[in-house]
Amino acid sequence: MRVEEALGRVLDGLGEPIDGGAAVARLPDAPLAGFLRRSVGVADRFETGVAGLDALAPIGRGARVAVIGEAGSGKTYLLRQLRERMSEDVVVIGLVGERAREASALVAEVFGGPLSARTTVVVASSEAAASERVAAAELAAELADGWRGRGRSCLLLLDSLTRYARALREVAQVRGEPMSASGFPVTMGSSMARLLEKAGAGLEGSVTGIYSVLSSSEAEQGVVAEEVRSLVDVQLVLRRRLADRGQFPAVDWVASMSRLSDDLLTPEELEVARVCRGGLGLLEQHRDAIDLGYYRPGSRPALDAAIAEEEAVRRALMGGSGASSWSELRAIASRLRR
């Protein structure tokens, strides 16, 4: 597909326009023989607008990012925030298995805003055949990869990998393919890896992939989440209990992490992030004892410091990006180290 002709358009999973516009040329682009990856450097760091993300789970251009959370934990809110903050050349949005009403609302939001001229949306809603839902995710990834092949930076938003995995299972069941003990086809891992491998930083262009994953106590969703964790660079874990308390985005700062921290943060920033995460982790470890009144202040100085700084560190992490937020986090880290 000619990626230029797909800009400003809404396509179904098979690449056919569903926005009432003219057909998009079906002539294939020249196949790319893979791409040479380059290292992600500090110059490629995104500022997300949330200090906690930039400090504890930094995102770089060409990263693969999983937004993992329960229903109602604010995944859509965070995806919107990242979409608006990341000023890439092109945006490709894949909506896989989304309800038609929600898909229509997102399309209206995107094409009513400043991103419309440089965005392609691929939609295969929940009533679409499983094969079309699979094709929609793969088409979105191929369009993004096509832009990287032209030396452009592309933001790929795919919602969601859980529904993509379910569609893979439906297709496999029809074909009579063998299933693993988890209830998913044995080929799910390789299919997921091929899809996510489309993201990355080439020598010139890049694809930054952000993928939502529905996670809960249900076994099938846990399987998908664990498979995705092994394939991404950054995992942002959202909790509904935090959203219920009014924290947006409802990011669990202790569970979220970035494998790119060493590349994207300076040594001083790494130390500040380590100390702040350690303080929050200590609080989580002793949360029940603190809440039930079993902990006796003075018995653990490090925990006493974490308790005293909890509100300050959470407020700083929810602040905006920039030098002032880092200055505040440095001050908090200094007090936690005493």
PDB file of C-alpha atoms in Angstrom, residues 1-7 28-35 89-90 92 120 138-156 197-200 204-208:
ATOM      1  CA  MET A   1       0.000   0.000   0.000  1.00  0.00           C
ATOM      2  CA  ARG A   2       1.186   3.527  -0.772  1.00  0.00           C
ATOM      3  CA  VAL A   3       1.575   4.967   2.708  1.00  0.00           C
ATOM      4  CA  GLU A   4       1.355   8.580   1.484  1.00  0.00           C
ATOM      5  CA  GLU A   5      -2.145   7.980   0.136  1.00  0.00           C
ATOM      6  CA  ALA A   6      -3.239   6.606   3.523  1.00  0.00           C
ATOM      7  CA  LEU A   7      -2.532   9.854   5.379  1.00  0.00           C
ATOM      8  CA  PRO A  28       2.702  -2.670  -2.985  1.00  0.00           C
ATOM      9  CA  ASP A  29       5.701  -0.713  -1.803  1.00  0.00           C
ATOM     10  CA  ALA A  30       9.100  -2.184  -2.514  1.00  0.00           C
ATOM     11  CA  PRO A  31       9.785  -4.702   0.249  1.00  0.00           C
ATOM     12  CA  LEU A  32      12.259  -3.607   2.871  1.00  0.00           C
ATOM     13  CA  ALA A  33      15.135  -5.974   3.577  1.00  0.00           C
ATOM     14  CA  GLY A  34      14.929  -5.272   7.297  1.00  0.00           C
ATOM     15  CA  PHE A  35      16.705  -2.326   8.860  1.00  0.00           C
ATOM     16  CA  ASP A  89       6.231  13.105  11.598  1.00  0.00           C
ATOM     17  CA  VAL A  90       3.411  10.590  11.136  1.00  0.00           C
ATOM     18  CA  VAL A  92      -0.643   5.402  12.664  1.00  0.00           C
ATOM     19  CA  THR A 120      -3.866   7.077   9.396  1.00  0.00           C
ATOM     20  CA  GLU A 138      -0.542  -6.160  10.974  1.00  0.00           C
ATOM     21  CA  LEU A 139      -1.551  -3.497   8.437  1.00  0.00           C
ATOM     22  CA  ALA A 140      -1.053  -0.721  10.995  1.00  0.00           C
ATOM     23  CA  ALA A 141       2.429  -2.069  11.793  1.00  0.00           C
ATOM     24  CA  GLU A 142       3.301  -2.354   8.088  1.00  0.00           C
ATOM     25  CA  LEU A 143       2.193   1.223   7.406  1.00  0.00           C
ATOM     26  CA  ALA A 144       4.375   2.451  10.269  1.00  0.00           C
ATOM     27  CA  ASP A 145       7.291   0.371   8.975  1.00  0.00           C
ATOM     28  CA  GLY A 146       6.784   1.898   5.531  1.00  0.00           C
ATOM     29  CA  TRP A 147       7.257   5.382   6.942  1.00  0.00           C
ATOM     30  CA  ARG A 148      10.450   4.350   8.700  1.00  0.00           C
ATOM     31  CA  GLY A 149      11.719   3.038   5.362  1.00  0.00           C
ATOM     32  CA  ARG A 150      11.273   6.575   4.026  1.00  0.00           C
ATOM     33  CA  GLY A 151      13.385   8.046   6.830  1.00  0.00           C
ATOM     34  CA  ARG A 152      10.414   9.449   8.764  1.00  0.00           C
ATOM     35  CA  SER A 153       9.633   9.164  12.461  1.00  0.00           C
ATOM     36  CA  CYS A 154       6.316   7.424  13.090  1.00  0.00           C
ATOM     37  CA  LEU A 155       4.221   6.920  16.215  1.00  0.00           C
ATOM     38  CA  LEU A 156       2.318   3.623  16.119  1.00  0.00           C
ATOM     39  CA  GLU A 197       9.514  -6.081  15.914  1.00  0.00           C
ATOM     40  CA  LYS A 198       8.171  -3.574  13.385  1.00  0.00           C
ATOM     41  CA  ALA A 199       8.920  -0.857  15.944  1.00  0.00           C
ATOM     42  CA  GLY A 200      12.453   0.388  16.403  1.00  0.00           C
ATOM     43  CA  GLU A 204      17.300   7.326   9.702  1.00  0.00           C
ATOM     44  CA  GLY A 205      13.605   6.725  10.329  1.00  0.00           C
ATOM     45  CA  SER A 206      11.974   5.236  13.407  1.00  0.00           C
ATOM     46  CA  VAL A 207       8.783   3.637  14.664  1.00  0.00           C
ATOM     47  CA  THR A 208       7.845   4.229  18.294  1.00  0.00           C
TER      48      THR A 208
END
